Amino acid sequence: MRMWASSTANALKISCASKAPFALPRCFSTVLDGLKYAPSHEWVKHEGSVATVGITDHAQDHLGEVVFVELPELGVSVSKGSSFGAVESVKATSDINSPVSGEVVEVNSKLTESPGIINSSPYEEGWMIKVKPSTPTELDTLMGSKEYTKFCEEQDASH
Amino acid sequence: MVLAGWASWSFDFNSLNLDALKYRTQLKKPKLPLLTLPNSYISTRGNRPMTIRNNITVPLMNLIKLGGTPILQQLHLEEKLLRTSSLNWCIVNDGTNVPTVVMGMSGVPAELLELEPVIRDKVPVIRRFTGGGTVIVDHETIFVTFICNKDDLPSVQPYPRPIMDWSGLVYKEVFNGIGDFHLRENDYVLGNRKFGGNAQSITKNRWVHHTSFLWNYDVRNMAYLKLPSRVPEYRSARNHVDFVCRMKEHISRSTFIERTVEAIGSYFSVEPIKLETIGTQNIVFTPSTRLLSKEELSAAFGSQIENSCSERVLS
């Protein structure tokens, strides 16, 4: 699938940057396997007792250049589906919503000085917060990579 | 300036009962033979003509008209309606009471303002909840705000560019036949001159898009603002006077407001509402929009002087 997509992209002269393994390049948005996705376009990676949260490639692409990020303090409680912070891009502030409930145990301080990391590396260096989930079963309600890919396609097609 | 018949700026914005308003849509088919049914037709609801196109239900938008309301109170109202209401709102504020600087969410006073005259002249400085740049507003600024449920404009993706493009369509209609209106990068221009600053805030299911239109302005007020570090390409190194224009040279205040309300009517069923009639039940909400304190501005001025001295030493 990756080889086909890559060769097709080369033929069409479309860039499909994909640095991480097991990525599904979608030409304009990358979706990674192994992550879970919220319909508000945040991703979460659950490893042990910590869930790492950020916004997807689809989100950063649609938002435009991120110039400012507002993140919570350590120890703050976040709730699934509720806003925990905001990004500013192109004259707009946009809420970032937590895919899971829990306590914020780490915040990506690099984003204060370099908010553009969210655009260049939304799934890796652009992570936003790490949460200790209070209800890990909430992750089961989120979308997998294929489901989220289809979700994005349907959203973009309907507009 | 407070116009007769418009809401007084002294209304207590914290006592709004937003749940008292019922969301209502209306769809009324005319009693016409099918063969003569046009694509659009006029029906009436009460004393107001409504338009329905291709049997599509048109969502309601509540219209609040204000005059001379302090911009801080207007912004608090907007933030409250965005966060705690499930209805669509259009707010038109014809002028604000005193000249005020309004920065975007990430605005840094030391970078954006000439703090010495701001402090000397006691100019209020607000940091608002939306993104974007810095403006100075006064009684000759016209404010127009749209607060929408994303599902009530299903063709508009809830991201900055699509929302901006939609607003461009609305104002293109407003200025149709009046001026050479364009949405240029992220600005509204007449010709190649900017006449309004706009910004947005987007939540999971709703968004606000608001604009401060320069119906007229005092060039002396521009002296409170520094030249921003990020400028649109089309500005082409023009100074402020050559970059902006006055809307009054193209359209009257009343005509602009009337045409804006009319243009919104293409997308919504617009219902004028007086602020005082919304209700009195308290809704607890703490806005993020706030007035910067004298201490904050003084501290910023201090850092501005330090940076200025450092630059001189280095050079």
Tab-separated table of C-alpha atoms in Angstrom:
chain	number	residue	atom	x	y	z
A	1	MET	CA	0.000	0.000	0.000
A	2	ARG	CA	2.783	2.390	0.953
A	3	MET	CA	4.819	1.508	-2.118
A	4	TRP	CA	1.807	1.970	-4.381
A	5	ALA	CA	0.916	5.269	-2.760
A	6	SER	CA	4.476	6.467	-2.931
A	7	SER	CA	4.962	5.592	-6.597
A	8	THR	CA	1.604	7.096	-7.496
A	9	ALA	CA	2.492	10.222	-5.596
A	10	ASN	CA	5.800	10.435	-7.412
A	11	ALA	CA	4.040	10.082	-10.741
A	12	LEU	CA	1.567	12.789	-9.815
A	13	LYS	CA	4.376	14.855	-8.308
A	14	ILE	CA	2.563	15.065	-4.987
A	15	SER	CA	4.535	15.106	-1.777
A	16	CYS	CA	3.552	12.401	0.711
A	17	ALA	CA	5.994	12.935	3.547
A	18	SER	CA	5.916	10.091	6.005
A	19	LYS	CA	8.678	9.806	8.551
A	20	ALA	CA	7.101	7.308	10.921
A	21	PRO	CA	6.748	3.589	10.240
A	22	PHE	CA	3.387	2.062	9.420
A	23	ALA	CA	2.046	5.377	8.204
A	24	LEU	CA	-0.785	5.632	5.716
A	25	PRO	CA	0.127	8.588	3.551
A	26	ARG	CA	-2.943	10.314	2.262
A	27	CYS	CA	-1.119	12.916	0.194
A	28	PHE	CA	-2.609	15.837	2.073
A	29	SER	CA	-2.900	14.219	5.549
A	30	THR	CA	-0.933	11.505	7.268
A	31	VAL	CA	-2.645	9.084	9.615
A	32	LEU	CA	-0.558	6.794	11.803
A	33	ASP	CA	-1.324	3.257	12.846
A	34	GLY	CA	-1.142	2.552	16.538
A	35	LEU	CA	-2.808	5.798	17.561
A	36	LYS	CA	-6.394	6.516	18.455
A	37	TYR	CA	-8.281	9.468	17.058
A	38	ALA	CA	-11.067	11.780	18.204
A	39	PRO	CA	-13.657	13.252	15.801
A	40	SER	CA	-12.337	16.686	16.786
A	41	HIS	CA	-8.994	15.690	15.203
A	42	GLU	CA	-6.816	14.991	18.213
A	43	TRP	CA	-4.715	11.847	18.488
A	44	VAL	CA	-3.756	9.872	21.566
A	45	LYS	CA	-1.006	7.303	22.085
A	46	HIS	CA	-1.495	5.103	25.143
A	47	GLU	CA	1.696	3.616	26.533
A	48	GLY	CA	1.548	2.074	29.968
A	49	SER	CA	0.044	4.547	32.412
A	50	VAL	CA	0.494	7.588	30.179
A	51	ALA	CA	-1.480	8.853	27.207
A	52	THR	CA	0.218	11.349	24.903
A	53	VAL	CA	-2.062	13.809	23.092
A	54	GLY	CA	-1.649	16.057	20.076
A	55	ILE	CA	-3.512	17.231	16.991
A	56	THR	CA	-3.523	15.328	13.732
A	57	ASP	CA	-1.887	16.117	10.435
A	58	HIS	CA	-5.363	16.785	9.036
A	59	ALA	CA	-5.974	19.369	11.759
A	60	GLN	CA	-2.664	21.172	11.416
A	61	ASP	CA	-3.061	21.291	7.650
A	62	HIS	CA	-6.503	22.858	7.899
A	63	LEU	CA	-5.533	25.258	10.667
A	64	GLY	CA	-2.555	26.723	8.859
A	65	GLU	CA	0.638	27.995	10.429
A	66	VAL	CA	0.418	27.726	14.208
A	67	VAL	CA	1.845	30.838	15.842
A	68	PHE	CA	0.894	30.333	19.476
A	69	VAL	CA	-0.101	27.480	21.743
A	70	GLU	CA	-1.881	27.715	25.085
A	71	LEU	CA	-1.479	24.597	27.218
A	72	PRO	CA	-2.622	23.666	30.730
A	73	GLU	CA	-0.492	23.571	33.848
A	74	LEU	CA	0.778	20.332	35.324
A	75	GLY	CA	-1.667	18.592	37.610
A	76	VAL	CA	-4.741	20.038	35.889
A	77	SER	CA	-7.598	17.618	35.264
A	78	VAL	CA	-8.814	17.190	31.697
A	79	SER	CA	-12.096	15.645	30.579
A	80	LYS	CA	-12.794	13.603	27.475
A	81	GLY	CA	-14.253	15.832	24.785
A	82	SER	CA	-13.565	19.080	26.648
A	83	SER	CA	-11.085	21.775	25.795
A	84	PHE	CA	-7.712	21.774	27.528
A	85	GLY	CA	-5.994	24.463	25.534
A	86	ALA	CA	-5.899	26.339	22.264
A	87	VAL	CA	-3.754	27.021	19.241
A	88	GLU	CA	-3.644	30.274	17.322
A	89	SER	CA	-3.302	30.271	13.548
A	90	VAL	CA	-4.345	32.652	10.788
A	91	LYS	CA	-6.166	35.077	13.095
A	92	ALA	CA	-8.050	32.273	14.799
A	93	THR	CA	-7.860	30.564	18.144
A	94	SER	CA	-8.996	26.956	18.000
A	95	ASP	CA	-9.788	24.782	20.984
A	96	ILE	CA	-7.891	21.566	21.525
A	97	ASN	CA	-10.041	18.909	23.121
A	98	SER	CA	-8.773	16.019	25.205
A	99	PRO	CA	-9.590	12.547	23.851
A	100	VAL	CA	-9.336	11.132	27.376
A	101	SER	CA	-10.029	12.149	30.958
A	102	GLY	CA	-7.260	12.296	33.506
A	103	GLU	CA	-4.485	14.363	35.023
A	104	VAL	CA	-1.910	16.302	33.048
A	105	VAL	CA	1.512	14.877	33.997
A	106	GLU	CA	3.668	16.534	31.356
A	107	VAL	CA	3.397	19.491	28.986
A	108	ASN	CA	5.507	20.027	25.859
A	109	SER	CA	7.317	23.216	26.789
A	110	LYS	CA	9.091	23.354	23.400
A	111	LEU	CA	5.831	24.511	21.849
A	112	THR	CA	6.039	27.841	23.675
A	113	GLU	CA	9.131	28.895	21.757
A	114	SER	CA	8.454	26.886	18.598
A	115	PRO	CA	4.706	26.477	18.018
A	116	GLY	CA	5.380	25.632	14.368
A	117	ILE	CA	6.594	22.182	15.444
A	118	ILE	CA	2.907	21.276	15.485
A	119	ASN	CA	2.806	21.860	11.728
A	120	SER	CA	6.080	20.120	10.884
A	121	SER	CA	5.778	17.178	13.274
A	122	PRO	CA	2.209	16.816	14.566
A	123	TYR	CA	2.622	13.206	15.728
A	124	GLU	CA	6.123	13.316	17.151
A	125	GLU	CA	7.825	16.483	18.336
A	126	GLY	CA	4.500	18.351	18.213
A	127	TRP	CA	2.866	16.376	21.030
A	128	MET	CA	1.061	18.665	23.434
A	129	ILE	CA	0.311	17.024	26.775
A	130	LYS	CA	0.731	13.721	28.539
A	131	VAL	CA	-2.178	12.526	30.625
A	132	LYS	CA	-2.541	9.887	33.289
A	133	PRO	CA	-5.904	8.463	32.199
A	134	SER	CA	-8.541	8.154	34.890
A	135	THR	CA	-10.768	5.948	32.709
A	136	PRO	CA	-8.633	3.984	30.219
A	137	THR	CA	-11.743	2.380	28.702
A	138	GLU	CA	-12.498	5.763	27.108
A	139	LEU	CA	-9.824	4.902	24.554
A	140	ASP	CA	-12.011	2.099	23.239
A	141	THR	CA	-14.559	4.654	22.012
A	142	LEU	CA	-12.027	6.444	19.808
A	143	MET	CA	-11.364	5.771	16.140
A	144	GLY	CA	-8.539	3.649	14.798
A	145	SER	CA	-6.397	4.774	11.884
A	146	LYS	CA	-8.575	3.354	9.114
A	147	GLU	CA	-11.767	4.659	10.648
A	148	TYR	CA	-10.237	8.100	11.136
A	149	THR	CA	-8.898	8.152	7.578
A	150	LYS	CA	-12.367	7.467	6.259
A	151	PHE	CA	-13.799	10.073	8.639
A	152	CYS	CA	-11.458	12.739	7.264
A	153	GLU	CA	-12.214	11.790	3.677
A	154	GLU	CA	-15.937	12.057	4.319
A	155	GLN	CA	-15.549	15.406	6.065
A	156	ASP	CA	-13.480	16.897	3.281
A	157	ALA	CA	-15.748	15.476	0.585
A	158	SER	CA	-18.839	17.008	2.142
A	159	HIS	CA	-17.436	20.550	1.979
B	1	MET	CA	-22.743	57.418	20.225
B	2	VAL	CA	-25.993	55.764	21.230
B	3	LEU	CA	-28.672	55.684	18.568
B	4	ALA	CA	-32.332	55.977	19.435
B	5	GLY	CA	-34.038	52.596	19.814
B	6	TRP	CA	-30.791	50.659	20.309
B	7	ALA	CA	-29.775	48.841	23.494
B	8	SER	CA	-28.167	50.916	26.200
B	9	TRP	CA	-24.558	50.052	26.968
B	10	SER	CA	-25.394	49.959	30.661
B	11	PHE	CA	-27.189	46.567	30.410
B	12	ASP	CA	-25.889	43.902	32.820
B	13	PHE	CA	-24.350	41.377	30.453
B	14	ASN	CA	-23.763	38.867	33.226
B	15	SER	CA	-27.460	38.301	33.805
B	16	LEU	CA	-28.318	36.830	30.422
B	17	ASN	CA	-30.644	33.848	30.400
B	18	LEU	CA	-29.618	32.244	27.170
B	19	ASP	CA	-31.753	29.151	27.718
B	20	ALA	CA	-34.884	31.288	27.664
B	21	LEU	CA	-34.589	31.563	23.909
B	22	LYS	CA	-35.923	28.649	21.991
B	23	TYR	CA	-34.158	27.514	18.871
B	24	ARG	CA	-36.639	27.662	16.074
B	25	THR	CA	-36.550	27.118	12.371
B	26	GLN	CA	-39.384	27.585	9.996
B	27	LEU	CA	-40.274	26.186	6.663
B	28	LYS	CA	-43.390	27.240	4.925
B	29	LYS	CA	-44.402	26.121	1.475
B	30	PRO	CA	-46.425	28.443	-0.689
B	31	LYS	CA	-49.805	27.365	-1.962
B	32	LEU	CA	-48.798	27.464	-5.610
B	33	PRO	CA	-49.185	24.951	-8.421
B	34	LEU	CA	-46.028	22.861	-8.666
B	35	LEU	CA	-45.355	23.970	-12.249
B	36	THR	CA	-45.076	27.625	-11.189
B	37	LEU	CA	-43.038	27.021	-8.006
B	38	PRO	CA	-39.906	29.184	-8.249
B	39	ASN	CA	-36.567	28.228	-6.716
B	40	SER	CA	-37.102	30.788	-4.023
B	41	TYR	CA	-40.296	32.238	-2.716
B	42	ILE	CA	-41.390	34.586	-0.043
B	43	SER	CA	-43.375	33.493	2.938
B	44	THR	CA	-44.190	35.415	6.028
B	45	ARG	CA	-43.740	34.729	9.681
B	46	GLY	CA	-45.247	37.394	11.790
B	47	ASN	CA	-44.416	40.690	10.083
B	48	ARG	CA	-41.096	39.547	8.669
B	49	PRO	CA	-40.559	38.244	5.134
B	50	MET	CA	-38.508	35.061	5.016
B	51	THR	CA	-36.816	33.316	2.090
B	52	ILE	CA	-36.667	29.599	1.577
B	53	ARG	CA	-34.565	28.061	-1.184
B	54	ASN	CA	-35.079	24.587	-2.604
B	55	ASN	CA	-37.025	23.469	0.478
B	56	ILE	CA	-34.001	23.900	2.730
B	57	THR	CA	-34.740	24.778	6.335
B	58	VAL	CA	-33.083	28.065	7.216
B	59	PRO	CA	-31.671	28.190	10.761
B	60	LEU	CA	-32.408	31.043	13.103
B	61	MET	CA	-29.907	33.793	13.897
B	62	ASN	CA	-30.626	36.207	16.720
B	63	LEU	CA	-29.612	39.763	15.911
B	64	ILE	CA	-28.510	42.081	18.710
B	65	LYS	CA	-27.986	45.720	17.790
B	66	LEU	CA	-25.920	47.847	20.135
B	67	GLY	CA	-24.666	51.392	19.988
B	68	GLY	CA	-21.630	52.747	21.807
B	69	THR	CA	-21.277	49.639	23.961
B	70	PRO	CA	-17.818	49.436	25.547
B	71	ILE	CA	-15.746	46.979	23.516
B	72	LEU	CA	-14.788	45.016	26.634
B	73	GLN	CA	-18.457	44.354	27.408
B	74	GLN	CA	-19.102	43.435	23.789
B	75	LEU	CA	-16.236	40.930	23.832
B	76	HIS	CA	-17.402	39.467	27.145
B	77	LEU	CA	-20.869	39.027	25.651
B	78	GLU	CA	-19.440	37.325	22.564
B	79	GLU	CA	-17.265	34.949	24.563
B	80	LYS	CA	-20.168	34.083	26.827
B	81	LEU	CA	-22.506	33.414	23.911
B	82	LEU	CA	-19.875	31.314	22.145
B	83	ARG	CA	-19.219	29.158	25.190
B	84	THR	CA	-22.606	28.890	26.885
B	85	SER	CA	-25.259	29.293	24.179
B	86	SER	CA	-26.353	26.816	21.540
B	87	LEU	CA	-27.935	29.476	19.329
B	88	ASN	CA	-26.650	31.549	16.432
B	89	TRP	CA	-26.017	35.241	17.045
B	90	CYS	CA	-25.195	38.347	15.083
B	91	ILE	CA	-24.036	41.301	17.123
B	92	VAL	CA	-23.726	44.746	15.576
B	93	ASN	CA	-22.192	47.442	17.787
B	94	ASP	CA	-22.205	50.853	16.150
B	95	GLY	CA	-19.135	52.405	17.745
B	96	THR	CA	-17.561	51.972	21.141
B	97	ASN	CA	-17.453	54.606	23.841
B	98	VAL	CA	-13.723	55.332	24.254
B	99	PRO	CA	-10.638	54.718	22.083
B	100	THR	CA	-9.325	51.298	23.090
B	101	VAL	CA	-6.470	49.080	21.958
B	102	VAL	CA	-7.507	45.468	21.408
B	103	MET	CA	-4.836	42.801	21.009
B	104	GLY	CA	-5.266	39.176	19.950
B	105	MET	CA	-4.895	36.232	22.314
B	106	SER	CA	-1.132	36.008	21.948
B	107	GLY	CA	-0.455	39.712	21.764
B	108	VAL	CA	2.644	40.996	23.583
B	109	PRO	CA	2.268	44.679	24.527
B	110	ALA	CA	5.997	45.430	24.333
B	111	GLU	CA	6.078	44.191	20.731
B	112	LEU	CA	2.827	45.692	19.510
B	113	LEU	CA	2.317	49.007	21.262
B	114	GLU	CA	4.032	52.355	21.666
B	115	LEU	CA	3.675	52.040	25.423
B	116	GLU	CA	4.864	55.486	26.450
B	117	PRO	CA	1.915	57.348	24.853
B	118	VAL	CA	-0.478	54.497	25.729
B	119	ILE	CA	0.386	54.859	29.412
B	120	ARG	CA	0.582	58.630	29.278
B	121	ASP	CA	-2.841	58.952	27.649
B	122	LYS	CA	-4.360	56.152	29.752
B	123	VAL	CA	-5.547	54.253	26.674
B	124	PRO	CA	-7.275	51.015	27.760
B	125	VAL	CA	-5.591	47.863	26.409
B	126	ILE	CA	-7.579	44.640	26.069
B	127	ARG	CA	-6.400	41.120	25.263
B	128	ARG	CA	-9.305	39.394	23.505
B	129	PHE	CA	-10.176	35.708	23.221
B	130	THR	CA	-9.760	35.495	19.451
B	131	GLY	CA	-6.566	35.351	17.429
B	132	GLY	CA	-5.168	37.920	15.061
B	133	GLY	CA	-3.559	41.305	15.334
B	134	THR	CA	-3.952	44.583	17.164
B	135	VAL	CA	-6.483	47.290	16.455
B	136	ILE	CA	-7.422	50.591	17.999
B	137	VAL	CA	-11.147	51.155	18.042
B	138	ASP	CA	-13.378	54.106	18.911
B	139	HIS	CA	-16.795	55.634	18.258
B	140	GLU	CA	-16.197	55.540	14.503
B	141	THR	CA	-15.592	51.802	14.396
B	142	ILE	CA	-18.457	49.506	13.445
B	143	PHE	CA	-18.328	46.014	14.931
B	144	VAL	CA	-20.012	43.018	13.348
B	145	THR	CA	-19.865	39.581	14.944
B	146	PHE	CA	-21.208	36.220	13.828
B	147	ILE	CA	-21.476	33.367	16.322
B	148	CYS	CA	-22.541	30.164	14.595
B	149	ASN	CA	-23.154	26.495	15.146
B	150	LYS	CA	-21.007	24.682	12.619
B	151	ASP	CA	-23.931	22.415	11.759
B	152	ASP	CA	-26.049	25.410	10.750
B	153	LEU	CA	-23.573	26.236	8.006
B	154	PRO	CA	-22.788	22.695	6.882
B	155	SER	CA	-20.950	23.842	3.752
B	156	VAL	CA	-18.416	25.739	5.890
B	157	GLN	CA	-15.723	23.617	7.520
B	158	PRO	CA	-14.971	24.894	11.035
B	159	TYR	CA	-11.443	26.012	10.228
B	160	PRO	CA	-10.031	29.531	9.793
B	161	ARG	CA	-9.831	29.625	5.996
B	162	PRO	CA	-13.309	28.287	5.165
B	163	ILE	CA	-14.904	30.569	7.777
B	164	MET	CA	-12.983	33.528	6.413
B	165	ASP	CA	-14.037	32.656	2.855
B	166	TRP	CA	-17.680	32.442	3.912
B	167	SER	CA	-17.492	35.855	5.575
B	168	GLY	CA	-15.946	37.163	2.370
B	169	LEU	CA	-19.049	36.032	0.490
B	170	VAL	CA	-21.278	37.832	2.971
B	171	TYR	CA	-19.427	41.114	2.680
B	172	LYS	CA	-19.071	40.788	-1.068
B	173	GLU	CA	-22.837	40.923	-1.113
B	174	VAL	CA	-22.822	43.933	1.204
B	175	PHE	CA	-20.525	45.895	-1.070
B	176	ASN	CA	-22.012	44.677	-4.337
B	177	GLY	CA	-22.220	47.697	-6.604
B	178	ILE	CA	-20.712	49.969	-3.977
B	179	GLY	CA	-16.980	49.342	-3.787
B	180	ASP	CA	-14.260	47.124	-5.169
B	181	PHE	CA	-14.478	44.661	-2.292
B	182	HIS	CA	-12.159	41.679	-1.966
B	183	LEU	CA	-10.974	39.251	0.616
B	184	ARG	CA	-7.219	39.718	0.204
B	185	GLU	CA	-5.167	37.113	2.079
B	186	ASN	CA	-6.959	37.478	5.439
B	187	ASP	CA	-8.151	41.076	5.167
B	188	TYR	CA	-11.197	42.847	3.780
B	189	VAL	CA	-10.054	45.418	1.237
B	190	LEU	CA	-11.598	48.010	-1.005
B	191	GLY	CA	-9.274	48.153	-3.956
B	192	ASN	CA	-6.027	47.245	-2.258
B	193	ARG	CA	-6.676	49.072	0.990
B	194	LYS	CA	-7.711	47.371	4.196
B	195	PHE	CA	-10.793	48.700	5.916
B	196	GLY	CA	-11.464	46.135	8.608
B	197	GLY	CA	-9.641	43.812	10.987
B	198	ASN	CA	-11.146	40.409	11.644
B	199	ALA	CA	-10.482	37.438	13.880
B	200	GLN	CA	-11.998	34.153	14.946
B	201	SER	CA	-12.328	31.660	17.738
B	202	ILE	CA	-13.303	28.081	17.000
B	203	THR	CA	-14.609	25.547	19.500
B	204	LYS	CA	-15.629	21.956	18.922
B	205	ASN	CA	-19.076	22.750	17.514
B	206	ARG	CA	-19.237	26.537	17.212
B	207	TRP	CA	-17.240	29.472	16.046
B	208	VAL	CA	-17.160	33.220	16.231
B	209	HIS	CA	-15.996	35.540	13.488
B	210	HIS	CA	-15.827	39.211	14.350
B	211	THR	CA	-14.720	42.323	12.551
B	212	SER	CA	-13.935	45.885	13.465
B	213	PHE	CA	-14.699	48.056	10.443
B	214	LEU	CA	-12.970	51.391	9.991
B	215	TRP	CA	-15.911	53.530	9.051
B	216	ASN	CA	-13.656	56.428	9.966
B	217	TYR	CA	-10.576	56.763	12.122
B	218	ASP	CA	-8.335	59.367	13.693
B	219	VAL	CA	-4.838	58.970	12.248
B	220	ARG	CA	-3.426	60.215	15.565
B	221	ASN	CA	-4.695	57.000	17.228
B	222	MET	CA	-2.467	54.966	14.949
B	223	ALA	CA	0.487	56.425	16.820
B	224	TYR	CA	-0.304	54.065	19.712
B	225	LEU	CA	0.474	51.020	17.560
B	226	LYS	CA	3.838	49.739	16.403
B	227	LEU	CA	4.220	48.412	12.899
B	228	PRO	CA	3.551	44.678	13.319
B	229	SER	CA	6.345	42.208	12.621
B	230	ARG	CA	4.041	40.004	10.572
B	231	VAL	CA	2.310	41.839	7.743
B	232	PRO	CA	0.424	40.543	4.708
B	233	GLU	CA	2.358	40.418	1.454
B	234	TYR	CA	-0.035	42.734	-0.350
B	235	ARG	CA	0.827	45.490	2.119
B	236	SER	CA	4.052	45.978	0.134
B	237	ALA	CA	5.872	48.081	2.715
B	238	ARG	CA	3.147	50.749	2.714
B	239	ASN	CA	2.784	52.869	5.797
B	240	HIS	CA	-0.416	52.813	7.756
B	241	VAL	CA	-2.055	55.781	6.055
B	242	ASP	CA	-1.450	54.302	2.605
B	243	PHE	CA	-2.482	50.813	3.663
B	244	VAL	CA	-5.904	51.441	5.204
B	245	CYS	CA	-8.937	53.318	3.970
B	246	ARG	CA	-12.084	54.773	5.481
B	247	MET	CA	-15.349	52.994	4.799
B	248	LYS	CA	-17.225	56.302	5.004
B	249	GLU	CA	-15.850	57.210	1.583
B	250	HIS	CA	-17.875	54.360	0.123
B	251	ILE	CA	-20.958	53.739	2.242
B	252	SER	CA	-22.972	55.247	5.086
B	253	ARG	CA	-23.093	53.582	8.504
B	254	SER	CA	-26.765	52.802	8.313
B	255	THR	CA	-26.576	51.423	4.785
B	256	PHE	CA	-23.645	49.203	5.705
B	257	ILE	CA	-25.458	47.785	8.710
B	258	GLU	CA	-28.685	47.284	6.794
B	259	ARG	CA	-26.944	45.532	3.947
B	260	THR	CA	-24.984	43.328	6.330
B	261	VAL	CA	-28.157	42.153	8.030
B	262	GLU	CA	-29.690	41.583	4.617
B	263	ALA	CA	-26.701	39.563	3.438
B	264	ILE	CA	-26.859	37.323	6.514
B	265	GLY	CA	-30.455	36.683	5.661
B	266	SER	CA	-29.262	34.590	2.735
B	267	TYR	CA	-28.031	32.018	5.226
B	268	PHE	CA	-30.198	32.470	8.294
B	269	SER	CA	-33.615	33.501	9.431
B	270	VAL	CA	-32.592	36.692	11.214
B	271	GLU	CA	-34.575	37.618	14.335
B	272	PRO	CA	-33.849	40.998	15.945
B	273	ILE	CA	-33.726	40.677	19.708
B	274	LYS	CA	-33.348	43.317	22.375
B	275	LEU	CA	-30.684	42.464	24.895
B	276	GLU	CA	-32.965	43.379	27.786
B	277	THR	CA	-35.549	40.771	26.779
B	278	ILE	CA	-33.229	37.761	26.903
B	279	GLY	CA	-33.744	37.108	30.611
B	280	THR	CA	-32.203	37.485	34.035
B	281	GLN	CA	-31.072	34.022	35.087
B	282	ASN	CA	-27.383	34.104	35.959
B	283	ILE	CA	-25.019	31.893	34.030
B	284	VAL	CA	-21.633	31.522	35.680
B	285	PHE	CA	-18.918	32.163	33.134
B	286	THR	CA	-15.451	33.661	33.435
B	287	PRO	CA	-14.280	35.214	30.161
B	288	SER	CA	-10.642	35.102	29.169
B	289	THR	CA	-10.898	38.514	27.492
B	290	ARG	CA	-9.545	41.087	29.913
B	291	LEU	CA	-8.262	44.583	30.422
B	292	LEU	CA	-4.537	44.757	31.052
B	293	SER	CA	-3.617	46.441	34.313
B	294	LYS	CA	-1.537	49.585	34.650
B	295	GLU	CA	1.127	47.448	36.343
B	296	GLU	CA	1.261	45.050	33.390
B	297	LEU	CA	1.611	47.905	30.921
B	298	SER	CA	4.305	49.552	33.037
B	299	ALA	CA	6.245	46.281	33.266
B	300	ALA	CA	5.947	45.888	29.493
B	301	PHE	CA	7.185	49.443	29.016
B	302	GLY	CA	10.151	48.627	31.215
B	303	SER	CA	11.080	45.633	29.084
B	304	GLN	CA	10.545	47.708	25.936
B	305	ILE	CA	13.099	50.265	27.192
B	306	GLU	CA	15.553	47.514	28.157
B	307	ASN	CA	15.301	45.914	24.727
B	308	SER	CA	15.732	49.275	23.085
B	309	CYS	CA	18.884	49.991	25.144
B	310	SER	CA	20.276	46.527	24.375
B	311	GLU	CA	19.790	47.097	20.662
B	312	ARG	CA	21.620	50.410	20.871
B	313	VAL	CA	24.539	48.815	22.771
B	314	LEU	CA	24.804	45.971	20.244
B	315	SER	CA	24.718	48.337	17.320
